């Protein structure tokens, strides 16, 4: 994964659940881009919106495992992104 979605996941992995404004400040996406990315990440089962209107990762450890598995199968596609996110 690269592009805006990766930045959103990176922000959530580093800082935990965030409100829309915090994500917007942290990723510097335009609001429309951020909405589109968060909706897609939600549809993909990676993020959720809690009762306090904060976006969070469904399971950060499972997400790390998914990235690790993907990086193992496709090392050239995710190597730089995974390093930035997990190290």
Coordinates of N, CA and C in Angstrom, one line a residue:
X1 N 0.9 -1.2 0.0 CA 0.0 0.0 0.0 C 0.9 1.2 0.0
X2 N 0.5 2.2 -0.8 CA 1.2 3.5 -0.8 C 0.2 4.6 -0.9
X3 N 0.7 5.8 -0.9 CA -0.2 6.9 -1.1 C -0.9 7.3 0.2
X4 N -2.0 8.0 0.0 CA -2.7 8.5 1.2 C -3.1 7.5 2.2
X5 N -3.6 6.3 1.8 CA -4.0 5.3 2.8 C -2.9 4.8 3.7
X6 N -1.7 4.7 3.1 CA -0.6 4.3 3.9 C -0.3 5.3 5.0
X7 N -0.4 6.6 4.6 CA -0.1 7.7 5.6 C -1.1 7.6 6.7
X8 N -2.4 7.4 6.4 CA -3.4 7.3 7.4 C -3.1 6.1 8.4
X9 N -2.8 5.0 7.8 CA -2.4 3.8 8.7 C -1.2 4.1 9.5
X10 N -0.2 4.7 9.0 CA 1.0 5.1 9.7 C 0.6 6.0 10.9
X11 N -0.2 7.0 10.6 CA -0.6 7.9 11.7 C -1.3 7.1 12.8
X12 N -2.2 6.2 12.5 CA -3.0 5.5 13.5 C -2.1 4.5 14.2
X13 N -1.1 3.9 13.5 CA -0.2 3.0 14.2 C 0.7 3.7 15.2
X14 N 1.1 4.9 14.9 CA 2.0 5.7 15.7 C 1.3 6.3 16.9
X15 N 0.1 6.8 16.7 CA -0.6 7.7 17.6 C -1.9 7.1 18.2
X16 N -2.3 6.0 17.7 CA -3.6 5.4 18.2 C -4.8 6.1 17.7
X17 N -5.9 5.8 18.2 CA -7.2 6.4 17.7 C -7.1 8.0 17.6
X18 N -7.6 8.5 16.5 CA -7.5 10.0 16.3 C -8.9 10.5 15.7
X19 N -9.2 11.7 16.0 CA -10.3 12.3 15.4 C -9.9 12.8 14.0
X20 N -11.0 13.1 13.2 CA -10.7 13.4 11.8 C -9.7 14.6 11.7
X21 N -9.9 15.6 12.5 CA -9.0 16.8 12.5 C -7.6 16.5 12.8
X22 N -7.4 15.6 13.7 CA -6.0 15.1 14.1 C -5.4 14.4 12.9
X23 N -6.2 13.5 12.3 CA -5.6 12.8 11.1 C -5.3 13.8 10.0
X24 N -6.2 14.7 9.8 CA -6.0 15.7 8.7 C -4.7 16.5 9.0
X25 N -4.5 16.9 10.2 CA -3.3 17.7 10.6 C -2.1 16.8 10.4
X26 N -2.2 15.5 10.8 CA -1.0 14.6 10.8 C -0.6 14.2 9.4
X27 N -1.6 14.1 8.5 CA -1.3 13.5 7.2 C -1.3 14.6 6.2
X28 N -1.9 15.8 6.5 CA -1.9 16.9 5.5 C -2.7 16.6 4.2
X29 N -3.7 15.7 4.3 CA -4.5 15.4 3.2 C -5.6 16.5 3.1
X30 N -6.1 16.7 1.9 CA -7.3 17.5 1.7 C -8.4 16.8 2.4
X31 N -9.4 17.4 3.0 CA -10.5 16.7 3.6 C -11.2 15.7 2.8
X32 N -11.4 16.0 1.5 CA -12.1 15.0 0.6 C -11.2 13.8 0.4
X33 N -9.9 14.0 0.3 CA -9.0 12.8 0.1 C -9.0 11.9 1.4
X34 N -9.0 12.6 2.5 CA -9.0 11.9 3.8 C -10.3 11.1 4.0
X35 N -11.4 11.7 3.6 CA -12.7 11.0 3.7 C -12.7 9.8 2.8
X36 N -12.3 9.9 1.6 CA -12.3 8.8 0.7 C -11.4 7.7 1.2
X37 N -10.2 8.0 1.7 CA -9.3 7.0 2.2 C -9.8 6.3 3.4
X38 N -10.3 7.1 4.3 CA -10.9 6.4 5.6 C -12.1 5.6 5.2
X39 N -12.9 6.0 4.3 CA -14.0 5.1 3.9 C -13.5 3.8 3.3
X40 N -12.5 3.9 2.4 CA -12.0 2.7 1.8 C -11.3 1.8 2.8
X41 N -10.6 2.4 3.8 CA -9.9 1.6 4.8 C -11.0 0.9 5.7
X42 N -12.1 1.6 5.9 CA -13.2 1.1 6.7 C -13.8 -0.1 6.0
X43 N -14.1 0.1 4.7 CA -14.7 -1.0 3.9 C -13.8 -2.2 3.9
X44 N -12.4 -2.0 3.8 CA -11.5 -3.0 3.8 C -11.3 -3.7 5.2
X45 N -11.9 -3.2 6.2 CA -11.9 -3.8 7.5 C -10.6 -3.4 8.3
X46 N -9.9 -2.3 7.9 CA -8.7 -2.0 8.6 C -8.9 -0.9 9.7
X47 N -9.9 0.0 9.5 CA -10.1 1.0 10.5 C -11.6 1.0 10.9
X48 N -11.9 1.6 12.1 CA -13.3 1.8 12.5 C -13.4 3.2 13.1
X49 N -14.7 3.6 13.2 CA -15.0 4.8 13.9 C -15.7 4.5 15.2
X50 N -15.2 5.0 16.3 CA -15.8 4.6 17.6 C -16.9 5.6 18.0
X51 N -17.5 5.4 19.1 CA -18.6 6.2 19.6 C -18.2 7.6 19.9
X52 N -16.9 7.9 20.1 CA -16.4 9.2 20.3 C -15.9 9.9 19.1
X53 N -16.2 9.3 17.9 CA -15.9 9.8 16.6 C -14.4 9.9 16.4
X54 N -13.7 8.8 16.9 CA -12.3 8.7 16.7 C -12.1 7.5 15.8
X55 N -11.2 7.6 14.8 CA -10.8 6.5 13.9 C -9.7 5.7 14.6
X56 N -9.8 4.4 14.5 CA -8.7 3.6 15.1 C -8.5 2.3 14.2
X57 N -7.5 1.6 14.5 CA -7.2 0.4 13.7 C -8.0 -0.7 14.4
X58 N -8.5 -1.6 13.5 CA -9.3 -2.7 14.1 C -8.4 -3.6 14.9
X59 N -7.3 -3.9 14.4 CA -6.3 -4.8 15.2 C -4.9 -4.5 14.7
X60 N -4.2 -3.6 15.4 CA -2.9 -3.2 15.0 C -1.9 -4.3 14.7
X61 N -2.0 -5.3 15.6 CA -1.0 -6.4 15.5 C -1.4 -7.2 14.2
X62 N -2.6 -7.5 14.0 CA -3.0 -8.2 12.8 C -2.6 -7.4 11.5
X63 N -2.7 -6.1 11.6 CA -2.3 -5.3 10.4 C -0.8 -5.4 10.2
X64 N 0.0 -5.4 11.3 CA 1.4 -5.6 11.1 C 1.7 -6.9 10.5
X65 N 1.0 -8.0 10.9 CA 1.2 -9.3 10.3 C 0.8 -9.3 8.8
X66 N -0.3 -8.6 8.5 CA -0.7 -8.6 7.1 C 0.4 -7.9 6.2
X67 N 0.9 -6.8 6.7 CA 2.0 -6.1 6.0 C 3.2 -6.9 5.9
X68 N 3.6 -7.6 7.0 CA 4.7 -8.5 6.9 C 4.6 -9.6 5.9
X69 N 3.4 -10.2 5.9 CA 3.1 -11.3 5.0 C 3.2 -10.8 3.5
X70 N 2.6 -9.6 3.3 CA 2.6 -9.0 2.0 C 4.0 -8.7 1.6
X71 N 4.8 -8.1 2.5 CA 6.2 -7.8 2.2 C 7.0 -9.0 1.8
X72 N 6.7 -10.1 2.5 CA 7.4 -11.4 2.2 C 7.1 -11.9 0.8
X73 N 5.8 -11.8 0.4 CA 5.4 -12.3 -0.9 C 5.8 -11.3 -2.0
X74 N 5.8 -10.0 -1.7 CA 6.0 -9.0 -2.8 C 7.1 -8.0 -2.2
X75 N 8.3 -8.5 -2.1 CA 9.3 -7.6 -1.4 C 9.5 -6.3 -2.0
X76 N 9.5 -6.2 -3.3 CA 9.8 -4.9 -4.0 C 8.6 -3.9 -3.9
X77 N 7.4 -4.4 -3.7 CA 6.3 -3.5 -3.7 C 6.1 -2.7 -2.4
X78 N 6.5 -3.3 -1.3 CA 6.2 -2.7 0.0 C 7.4 -2.4 0.9
X79 N 8.6 -2.7 0.4 CA 9.7 -2.7 1.2 C 10.0 -1.3 1.9
X80 N 9.9 -0.2 1.1 CA 10.1 1.1 1.6 C 9.0 1.5 2.5
X81 N 7.8 1.2 2.2 CA 6.6 1.6 3.0 C 6.6 0.9 4.3
X82 N 6.9 -0.4 4.3 CA 6.9 -1.1 5.6 C 8.0 -0.7 6.5
X83 N 9.1 -0.3 6.0 CA 10.2 0.2 6.8 C 9.8 1.5 7.5
X84 N 9.2 2.3 6.7 CA 8.7 3.6 7.3 C 7.7 3.4 8.4
X85 N 6.8 2.5 8.2 CA 5.7 2.3 9.1 C 6.2 1.6 10.4
X86 N 6.9 0.5 10.2 CA 7.2 -0.3 11.4 C 8.5 -0.2 12.1
X87 N 9.4 0.7 11.6 CA 10.7 0.9 12.2 C 10.8 2.3 12.7

